[in-house]
GROMACS .gro file of N, CA, C and O in nm:
model
  408
    1MET      N    1   0.084  -0.118   0.000
    1MET     CA    2   0.000   0.000   0.000
    1MET      C    3   0.088   0.124   0.000
    1MET      O    4   0.184   0.134   0.076
    2LYS      N    5   0.054   0.219  -0.084
    2LYS     CA    6   0.128   0.344  -0.091
    2LYS      C    7   0.089   0.432   0.027
    2LYS      O    8  -0.019   0.417   0.084
    3VAL      N    9   0.177   0.527   0.061
    3VAL     CA   10   0.156   0.612   0.178
    3VAL      C   11   0.024   0.688   0.170
    3VAL      O   12  -0.051   0.695   0.267
    4ASN      N   13  -0.010   0.744   0.055
    4ASN     CA   14  -0.131   0.826   0.042
    4ASN      C   15  -0.253   0.746  -0.002
    4ASN      O   16  -0.357   0.802  -0.030
    5GLU      N   17  -0.239   0.617  -0.011
    5GLU     CA   18  -0.348   0.531  -0.057
    5GLU      C   19  -0.432   0.483   0.061
    5GLU      O   20  -0.379   0.436   0.161
    6GLU      N   21  -0.563   0.496   0.048
    6GLU     CA   22  -0.655   0.453   0.153
    6GLU      C   23  -0.679   0.303   0.142
    6GLU      O   24  -0.706   0.253   0.034
    7PRO      N   25  -0.669   0.231   0.254
    7PRO     CA   26  -0.699   0.087   0.248
    7PRO      C   27  -0.843   0.065   0.204
    7PRO      O   28  -0.933   0.142   0.239
    8GLY      N   29  -0.865  -0.041   0.127
    8GLY     CA   30  -0.998  -0.069   0.074
    8GLY      C   31  -1.104  -0.089   0.181
    8GLY      O   32  -1.219  -0.051   0.163
    9TRP      N   33  -1.067  -0.147   0.295
    9TRP     CA   34  -1.167  -0.174   0.398
    9TRP      C   35  -1.225  -0.045   0.453
    9TRP      O   36  -1.340  -0.044   0.497
   10ILE      N   37  -1.150   0.064   0.448
   10ILE     CA   38  -1.202   0.193   0.498
   10ILE      C   39  -1.319   0.239   0.412
   10ILE      O   40  -1.419   0.289   0.464
   11SER      N   41  -1.307   0.221   0.282
   11SER     CA   42  -1.416   0.264   0.193
   11SER      C   43  -1.542   0.180   0.210
   11SER      O   44  -1.650   0.221   0.170
   12ASP      N   45  -1.528   0.062   0.273
   12ASP     CA   46  -1.645  -0.023   0.300
   12ASP      C   47  -1.725   0.024   0.420
   12ASP      O   48  -1.839  -0.018   0.440
   13LEU      N   49  -1.665   0.111   0.503
   13LEU     CA   50  -1.732   0.158   0.624
   13LEU      C   51  -1.820   0.278   0.594
   13LEU      O   52  -1.782   0.367   0.518
   14ASN      N   53  -1.938   0.281   0.658
   14ASN     CA   54  -2.024   0.397   0.641
   14ASN      C   55  -1.982   0.506   0.741
   14ASN      O   56  -1.892   0.486   0.824
   15GLU      N   57  -2.046   0.621   0.733
   15GLU     CA   58  -2.008   0.735   0.816
   15GLU      C   59  -2.017   0.704   0.966
   15GLU      O   60  -1.929   0.739   1.044
   16GLU      N   61  -2.122   0.636   1.006
   16GLU     CA   62  -2.142   0.600   1.147
   16GLU      C   63  -2.031   0.507   1.196
   16GLU      O   64  -1.980   0.522   1.307
   17GLU      N   65  -1.992   0.411   1.113
   17GLU     CA   66  -1.887   0.317   1.149
   17GLU      C   67  -1.751   0.388   1.159
   17GLU      O   68  -1.673   0.360   1.250
   18LEU      N   69  -1.726   0.480   1.067
   18LEU     CA   70  -1.600   0.557   1.072
   18LEU      C   71  -1.594   0.643   1.198
   18LEU      O   72  -1.488   0.654   1.261
   19GLU      N   73  -1.707   0.700   1.235
   19GLU     CA   74  -1.712   0.780   1.357
   19GLU      C   75  -1.684   0.692   1.479
   19GLU      O   76  -1.611   0.731   1.570
   20PHE      N   77  -1.740   0.571   1.480
   20PHE     CA   78  -1.716   0.478   1.590
   20PHE      C   79  -1.567   0.445   1.600
   20PHE      O   80  -1.510   0.446   1.709
   21VAL      N   81  -1.504   0.418   1.485
   21VAL     CA   82  -1.360   0.389   1.484
   21VAL      C   83  -1.281   0.509   1.538
   21VAL      O   84  -1.189   0.492   1.618
   22LYS      N   85  -1.320   0.628   1.496
   22LYS     CA   86  -1.254   0.750   1.542
   22LYS      C   87  -1.262   0.762   1.695
   22LYS      O   88  -1.160   0.782   1.763
   23TYR      N   89  -1.382   0.747   1.749
   23TYR     CA   90  -1.398   0.760   1.895
   23TYR      C   91  -1.331   0.645   1.970
   23TYR      O   92  -1.281   0.665   2.081
   24PHE      N   93  -1.329   0.528   1.909
   24PHE     CA   94  -1.260   0.414   1.970
   24PHE      C   95  -1.111   0.445   1.983
   24PHE      O   96  -1.050   0.422   2.088
   25ILE      N   97  -1.054   0.501   1.879
   25ILE     CA   98  -0.912   0.538   1.882
   25ILE      C   99  -0.889   0.650   1.983
   25ILE      O  100  -0.795   0.643   2.064
   26LEU      N  101  -0.973   0.752   1.980
   26LEU     CA  102  -0.956   0.865   2.071
   26LEU      C  103  -0.976   0.826   2.218
   26LEU      O  104  -0.923   0.893   2.307
   27SER      N  105  -1.047   0.717   2.241
   27SER     CA  106  -1.066   0.669   2.378
   27SER      C  107  -0.962   0.562   2.414
   27SER      O  108  -0.981   0.487   2.509
   28SER      N  109  -0.856   0.556   2.335
   28SER     CA  110  -0.746   0.461   2.356
   28SER      C  111  -0.792   0.316   2.355
   28SER      O  112  -0.738   0.231   2.425
   29GLY      N  113  -0.895   0.289   2.277
   29GLY     CA  114  -0.944   0.152   2.264
   29GLY      C  115  -1.025   0.103   2.384
   29GLY      O  116  -1.048  -0.016   2.398
   30SER      N  117  -1.070   0.195   2.465
   30SER     CA  118  -1.145   0.158   2.585
   30SER      C  119  -1.297   0.161   2.556
   30SER      O  120  -1.354   0.268   2.536
   31ILE      N  121  -1.357   0.043   2.556
   31ILE     CA  122  -1.502   0.037   2.536
   31ILE      C  123  -1.572   0.103   2.654
   31ILE      O  124  -1.676   0.167   2.638
   32LYS      N  125  -1.514   0.091   2.771
   32LYS     CA  126  -1.572   0.152   2.889
   32LYS      C  127  -1.584   0.304   2.871
   32LYS      O  128  -1.687   0.364   2.904
   33LYS      N  129  -1.480   0.366   2.815
   33LYS     CA  130  -1.488   0.511   2.789
   33LYS      C  131  -1.593   0.543   2.683
   33LYS      O  132  -1.660   0.646   2.690
   34LEU      N  133  -1.608   0.453   2.586
   34LEU     CA  134  -1.708   0.475   2.481
   34LEU      C  135  -1.850   0.473   2.535
   34LEU      O  136  -1.939   0.536   2.479
   35THR      N  137  -1.872   0.397   2.643
   35THR     CA  138  -2.008   0.391   2.699
   35THR      C  139  -2.054   0.531   2.741
   35THR      O  140  -2.172   0.562   2.729
   36GLY      N  141  -1.961   0.614   2.786
   36GLY     CA  142  -1.996   0.751   2.823
   36GLY      C  143  -2.023   0.838   2.701
   36GLY      O  144  -2.115   0.919   2.701
   37ILE      N  145  -1.945   0.818   2.596
   37ILE     CA  146  -1.963   0.897   2.473
   37ILE      C  147  -2.094   0.863   2.406
   37ILE      O  148  -2.169   0.952   2.364
   38TYR      N  149  -2.125   0.734   2.398
   38TYR     CA  150  -2.246   0.690   2.328
   38TYR      C  151  -2.366   0.671   2.421
   38TYR      O  152  -2.475   0.642   2.373
   39SER      N  153  -2.347   0.686   2.550
   39SER     CA  154  -2.456   0.667   2.647
   39SER      C  155  -2.529   0.535   2.625
   39SER      O  156  -2.652   0.530   2.616
   40THR      N  157  -2.451   0.430   2.614
   40THR     CA  158  -2.507   0.297   2.595
   40THR      C  159  -2.425   0.195   2.673
   40THR      O  160  -2.322   0.228   2.728
   41SER      N  161  -2.472   0.072   2.675
   41SER     CA  162  -2.407  -0.029   2.759
   41SER      C  163  -2.282  -0.088   2.693
   41SER      O  164  -2.265  -0.085   2.571
   42TYR      N  165  -2.199  -0.145   2.777
   42TYR     CA  166  -2.077  -0.211   2.731
   42TYR      C  167  -2.108  -0.324   2.633
   42TYR      O  168  -2.048  -0.330   2.525
   43PRO      N  169  -2.205  -0.414   2.664
   43PRO     CA  170  -2.235  -0.522   2.570
   43PRO      C  171  -2.281  -0.473   2.432
   43PRO      O  172  -2.247  -0.532   2.330
   44THR      N  173  -2.357  -0.364   2.430
   44THR     CA  174  -2.404  -0.308   2.302
   44THR      C  175  -2.285  -0.260   2.219
   44THR      O  176  -2.277  -0.287   2.099
   45LEU      N  177  -2.193  -0.189   2.283
   45LEU     CA  178  -2.077  -0.139   2.212
   45LEU      C  179  -1.983  -0.253   2.172
   45LEU      O  180  -1.921  -0.249   2.066
   46ARG      N  181  -1.972  -0.354   2.256
   46ARG     CA  182  -1.888  -0.470   2.223
   46ARG      C  183  -1.941  -0.539   2.098
   46ARG      O  184  -1.866  -0.580   2.010
   47LYS      N  185  -2.075  -0.550   2.089
   47LYS     CA  186  -2.138  -0.612   1.973
   47LYS      C  187  -2.111  -0.528   1.848
   47LYS      O  188  -2.080  -0.582   1.741
   48GLN      N  189  -2.119  -0.396   1.861
   48GLN     CA  190  -2.092  -0.306   1.748
   48GLN      C  191  -1.946  -0.321   1.703
   48GLN      O  192  -1.918  -0.325   1.583
   49LEU      N  193  -1.855  -0.329   1.799
   49LEU     CA  194  -1.713  -0.347   1.766
   49LEU      C  195  -1.690  -0.482   1.696
   49LEU      O  196  -1.616  -0.489   1.597
   50ASP      N  197  -1.754  -0.586   1.745
   50ASP     CA  198  -1.740  -0.718   1.682
   50ASP      C  199  -1.789  -0.716   1.537
   50ASP      O  200  -1.729  -0.778   1.450
   51LYS      N  201  -1.899  -0.645   1.510
   51LYS     CA  202  -1.950  -0.632   1.374
   51LYS      C  203  -1.849  -0.560   1.284
   51LYS      O  204  -1.828  -0.599   1.169
   52LEU      N  205  -1.787  -0.455   1.338
   52LEU     CA  206  -1.686  -0.383   1.261
   52LEU      C  207  -1.565  -0.471   1.230
   52LEU      O  208  -1.512  -0.469   1.119
   53ILE      N  209  -1.524  -0.548   1.328
   53ILE     CA  210  -1.411  -0.639   1.308
   53ILE      C  211  -1.444  -0.737   1.195
   53ILE      O  212  -1.362  -0.760   1.105
   54GLN      N  213  -1.564  -0.792   1.198
   54GLN     CA  214  -1.608  -0.885   1.094
   54GLN      C  215  -1.608  -0.818   0.957
   54GLN      O  216  -1.562  -0.875   0.858
   55LYS      N  217  -1.662  -0.697   0.952
   55LYS     CA  218  -1.673  -0.625   0.826
   55LYS      C  219  -1.534  -0.597   0.768
   55LYS      O  220  -1.513  -0.611   0.648
   56ILE      N  221  -1.440  -0.559   0.853
   56ILE     CA  222  -1.304  -0.531   0.808
   56ILE      C  223  -1.238  -0.660   0.758
   56ILE      O  224  -1.171  -0.660   0.654
   57ARG      N  225  -1.258  -0.769   0.827
   57ARG     CA  226  -1.200  -0.897   0.784
   57ARG      C  227  -1.255  -0.939   0.647
   57ARG      O  228  -1.181  -0.987   0.561
   58VAL      N  229  -1.386  -0.922   0.627
   58VAL     CA  230  -1.445  -0.956   0.498
   58VAL      C  231  -1.388  -0.863   0.390
   58VAL      O  232  -1.354  -0.907   0.280
   59GLY      N  233  -1.374  -0.733   0.422
   59GLY     CA  234  -1.316  -0.638   0.327
   59GLY      C  235  -1.175  -0.675   0.288
   59GLY      O  236  -1.138  -0.669   0.170
   60GLU      N  237  -1.095  -0.716   0.385
   60GLU     CA  238  -0.958  -0.757   0.355
   60GLU      C  239  -0.957  -0.885   0.272
   60GLU      O  240  -0.873  -0.902   0.184
   61ARG      N  241  -1.050  -0.972   0.300
   61ARG     CA  242  -1.059  -1.097   0.221
   61ARG      C  243  -1.090  -1.063   0.076
   61ARG      O  244  -1.035  -1.122  -0.016
   62LYS      N  245  -1.181  -0.966   0.056
   62LYS     CA  246  -1.214  -0.926  -0.080
   62LYS      C  247  -1.091  -0.871  -0.152
   62LYS      O  248  -1.068  -0.900  -0.268
   63GLU      N  249  -1.012  -0.789  -0.081
   63GLU     CA  250  -0.893  -0.729  -0.141
   63GLU      C  251  -0.792  -0.834  -0.182
   63GLU      O  252  -0.719  -0.816  -0.280
   64ASN      N  253  -0.783  -0.942  -0.107
   64ASN     CA  254  -0.682  -1.044  -0.131
   64ASN      C  255  -0.737  -1.168  -0.201
   64ASN      O  256  -0.665  -1.264  -0.219
   65ASP      N  257  -0.863  -1.165  -0.239
   65ASP     CA  258  -0.928  -1.281  -0.298
   65ASP      C  259  -0.873  -1.310  -0.438
   65ASP      O  260  -0.864  -1.221  -0.522
   66LYS      N  261  -0.840  -1.435  -0.462
   66LYS     CA  262  -0.781  -1.476  -0.590
   66LYS      C  263  -0.879  -1.458  -0.706
   66LYS      O  264  -0.839  -1.422  -0.816
   67VAL      N  265  -1.007  -1.484  -0.683
   67VAL     CA  266  -1.107  -1.470  -0.789
   67VAL      C  267  -1.117  -1.324  -0.832
   67VAL      O  268  -1.116  -1.293  -0.952
   68ILE      N  269  -1.123  -1.234  -0.736
   68ILE     CA  270  -1.133  -1.092  -0.768
   68ILE      C  271  -1.008  -1.045  -0.842
   68ILE      O  272  -1.016  -0.974  -0.942
   69ARG      N  273  -0.892  -1.088  -0.795
   69ARG     CA  274  -0.768  -1.048  -0.863
   69ARG      C  275  -0.763  -1.104  -1.005
   69ARG      O  276  -0.716  -1.036  -1.097
   70LEU      N  277  -0.812  -1.226  -1.024
   70LEU     CA  278  -0.814  -1.284  -1.158
   70LEU      C  279  -0.904  -1.203  -1.251
   70LEU      O  280  -0.865  -1.172  -1.364
   71ILE      N  281  -1.023  -1.169  -1.207
   71ILE     CA  282  -1.116  -1.090  -1.288
   71ILE      C  283  -1.053  -0.955  -1.323
   71ILE      O  284  -1.059  -0.909  -1.437
   72GLN      N  285  -0.989  -0.891  -1.224
   72GLN     CA  286  -0.925  -0.762  -1.250
   72GLN      C  287  -0.810  -0.776  -1.349
   72GLN      O  288  -0.790  -0.689  -1.434
   73GLN      N  289  -0.735  -0.884  -1.340
   73GLN     CA  290  -0.625  -0.908  -1.433
   73GLN      C  291  -0.679  -0.928  -1.575
   73GLN      O  292  -0.625  -0.873  -1.671
   74LEU      N  293  -0.785  -1.008  -1.588
   74LEU     CA  294  -0.846  -1.030  -1.720
   74LEU      C  295  -0.895  -0.899  -1.781
   74LEU      O  296  -0.880  -0.877  -1.901
   75GLU      N  297  -0.948  -0.813  -1.697
   75GLU     CA  298  -0.996  -0.683  -1.745
   75GLU      C  299  -0.878  -0.596  -1.790
   75GLU      O  300  -0.883  -0.534  -1.897
   76ARG      N  301  -0.770  -0.595  -1.712
   76ARG     CA  302  -0.651  -0.516  -1.748
   76ARG      C  303  -0.591  -0.565  -1.880
   76ARG      O  304  -0.540  -0.486  -1.960
   77GLU      N  305  -0.596  -0.696  -1.902
   77GLU     CA  306  -0.540  -0.755  -2.024
   77GLU      C  307  -0.635  -0.741  -2.143
   77GLU      O  308  -0.602  -0.781  -2.255
   78GLY      N  309  -0.751  -0.684  -2.121
   78GLY     CA  310  -0.847  -0.663  -2.229
   78GLY      C  311  -0.922  -0.788  -2.269
   78GLY      O  312  -0.987  -0.791  -2.374
   79LYS      N  313  -0.916  -0.891  -2.186
   79LYS     CA  314  -0.983  -1.017  -2.219
   79LYS      C  315  -1.131  -1.013  -2.185
   79LYS      O  316  -1.209  -1.092  -2.238
   80ILE      N  317  -1.168  -0.926  -2.093
   80ILE     CA  318  -1.310  -0.903  -2.064
   80ILE      C  319  -1.332  -0.753  -2.050
   80ILE      O  320  -1.242  -0.677  -2.017
   81ASP      N  321  -1.451  -0.713  -2.077
   81ASP     CA  322  -1.493  -0.574  -2.073
   81ASP      C  323  -1.497  -0.522  -1.929
   81ASP      O  324  -1.527  -0.598  -1.837
   82GLN      N  325  -1.467  -0.394  -1.908
   82GLN     CA  326  -1.463  -0.336  -1.773
   82GLN      C  327  -1.598  -0.345  -1.703
   82GLN      O  328  -1.605  -0.375  -1.583
   83ASP      N  329  -1.707  -0.322  -1.775
   83ASP     CA  330  -1.840  -0.331  -1.714
   83ASP      C  331  -1.868  -0.472  -1.663
   83ASP      O  332  -1.924  -0.490  -1.554
   84ILE      N  333  -1.828  -0.571  -1.742
   84ILE     CA  334  -1.848  -0.710  -1.700
   84ILE      C  335  -1.764  -0.739  -1.577
   84ILE      O  336  -1.812  -0.798  -1.479
   85ALA      N  337  -1.637  -0.696  -1.580
   85ALA     CA  338  -1.548  -0.719  -1.465
   85ALA      C  339  -1.605  -0.654  -1.340
   85ALA      O  340  -1.610  -0.716  -1.233
   86ASP      N  341  -1.651  -0.529  -1.353
   86ASP     CA  342  -1.708  -0.458  -1.237
   86ASP      C  343  -1.831  -0.530  -1.184
   86ASP      O  344  -1.849  -0.543  -1.062
   87THR      N  345  -1.917  -0.578  -1.273
   87THR     CA  346  -2.038  -0.649  -1.232
   87THR      C  347  -2.005  -0.779  -1.160
   87THR      O  348  -2.060  -0.808  -1.053
   88VAL      N  349  -1.911  -0.856  -1.217
   88VAL     CA  350  -1.873  -0.984  -1.155
   88VAL      C  351  -1.811  -0.960  -1.018
   88VAL      O  352  -1.847  -1.027  -0.920
   89VAL      N  353  -1.719  -0.865  -1.009
   89VAL     CA  354  -1.653  -0.835  -0.881
   89VAL      C  355  -1.756  -0.787  -0.780
   89VAL      O  356  -1.754  -0.827  -0.663
   90SER      N  357  -1.848  -0.702  -0.822
   90SER     CA  358  -1.952  -0.651  -0.731
   90SER      C  359  -2.041  -0.763  -0.679
   90SER      O  360  -2.067  -0.772  -0.558
   91GLU      N  361  -2.089  -0.848  -0.768
   91GLU     CA  362  -2.177  -0.958  -0.727
   91GLU      C  363  -2.103  -1.058  -0.639
   91GLU      O  364  -2.158  -1.108  -0.541
   92TYR      N  365  -1.980  -1.087  -0.672
   92TYR     CA  366  -1.900  -1.178  -0.591
   92TYR      C  367  -1.875  -1.116  -0.452
   92TYR      O  368  -1.884  -1.185  -0.351
   93GLY      N  369  -1.849  -0.985  -0.450
   93GLY     CA  370  -1.831  -0.916  -0.323
   93GLY      C  371  -1.956  -0.923  -0.236
   93GLY      O  372  -1.948  -0.941  -0.115
   94LYS      N  373  -2.071  -0.913  -0.299
   94LYS     CA  374  -2.197  -0.925  -0.223
   94LYS      C  375  -2.208  -1.064  -0.161
   94LYS      O  376  -2.256  -1.078  -0.048
   95SER      N  377  -2.165  -1.165  -0.234
   95SER     CA  378  -2.172  -1.301  -0.178
   95SER      C  379  -2.077  -1.314  -0.059
   95SER      O  380  -2.107  -1.385   0.036
   96LEU      N  381  -1.963  -1.245  -0.063
   96LEU     CA  382  -1.871  -1.248   0.051
   96LEU      C  383  -1.932  -1.174   0.171
   96LEU      O  384  -1.909  -1.211   0.284
   97ASN      N  385  -2.011  -1.070   0.143
   97ASN     CA  386  -2.075  -0.996   0.253
   97ASN      C  387  -2.174  -1.084   0.329
   97ASN      O  388  -2.209  -1.053   0.442
   98CYS      N  389  -2.219  -1.192   0.267
   98CYS     CA  390  -2.310  -1.285   0.335
   98CYS      C  391  -2.240  -1.351   0.453
   98CYS      O  392  -2.304  -1.410   0.540
   99LEU      N  393  -2.107  -1.341   0.458
   99LEU     CA  394  -2.032  -1.397   0.570
   99LEU      C  395  -2.051  -1.316   0.698
   99LEU      O  396  -2.021  -1.363   0.807
  100LEU      N  397  -2.100  -1.193   0.682
  100LEU     CA  398  -2.127  -1.110   0.800
  100LEU      C  399  -2.247  -1.165   0.874
  100LEU      O  400  -2.348  -1.196   0.814
  101THR      N  401  -2.233  -1.176   1.006
  101THR     CA  402  -2.345  -1.224   1.087
  101THR      C  403  -2.401  -1.111   1.169
  101THR      O  404  -2.331  -1.016   1.201
  102GLU      N  405  -2.524  -1.124   1.203
  102GLU     CA  406  -2.590  -1.022   1.286
  102GLU      C  407  -2.554  -1.036   1.430
  102GLU      O  408  -2.524  -1.134   1.485
   0.00000   0.00000   0.00000
């Protein structure tokens, strides 16, 4: 990863999730401190953190997935059209998102 390049998993996070990560860092990783910021219970915040961890792991898996890299390589080589490559990668990514549990 280049210095000015944003990791792919960050772009997978919505605004609320990014804010949670920000406050988690600013609270030195203390869920107990976050309970005061969010005015909610420790178990609720722990569950939210666990969901974020899962989402990041799935995002990293997508970035390193051999199938996605193969499709992107085929597109770069001109063997498949960019729209097709984007559609296949998007649909495959959705199937990986099914790994997220509630």
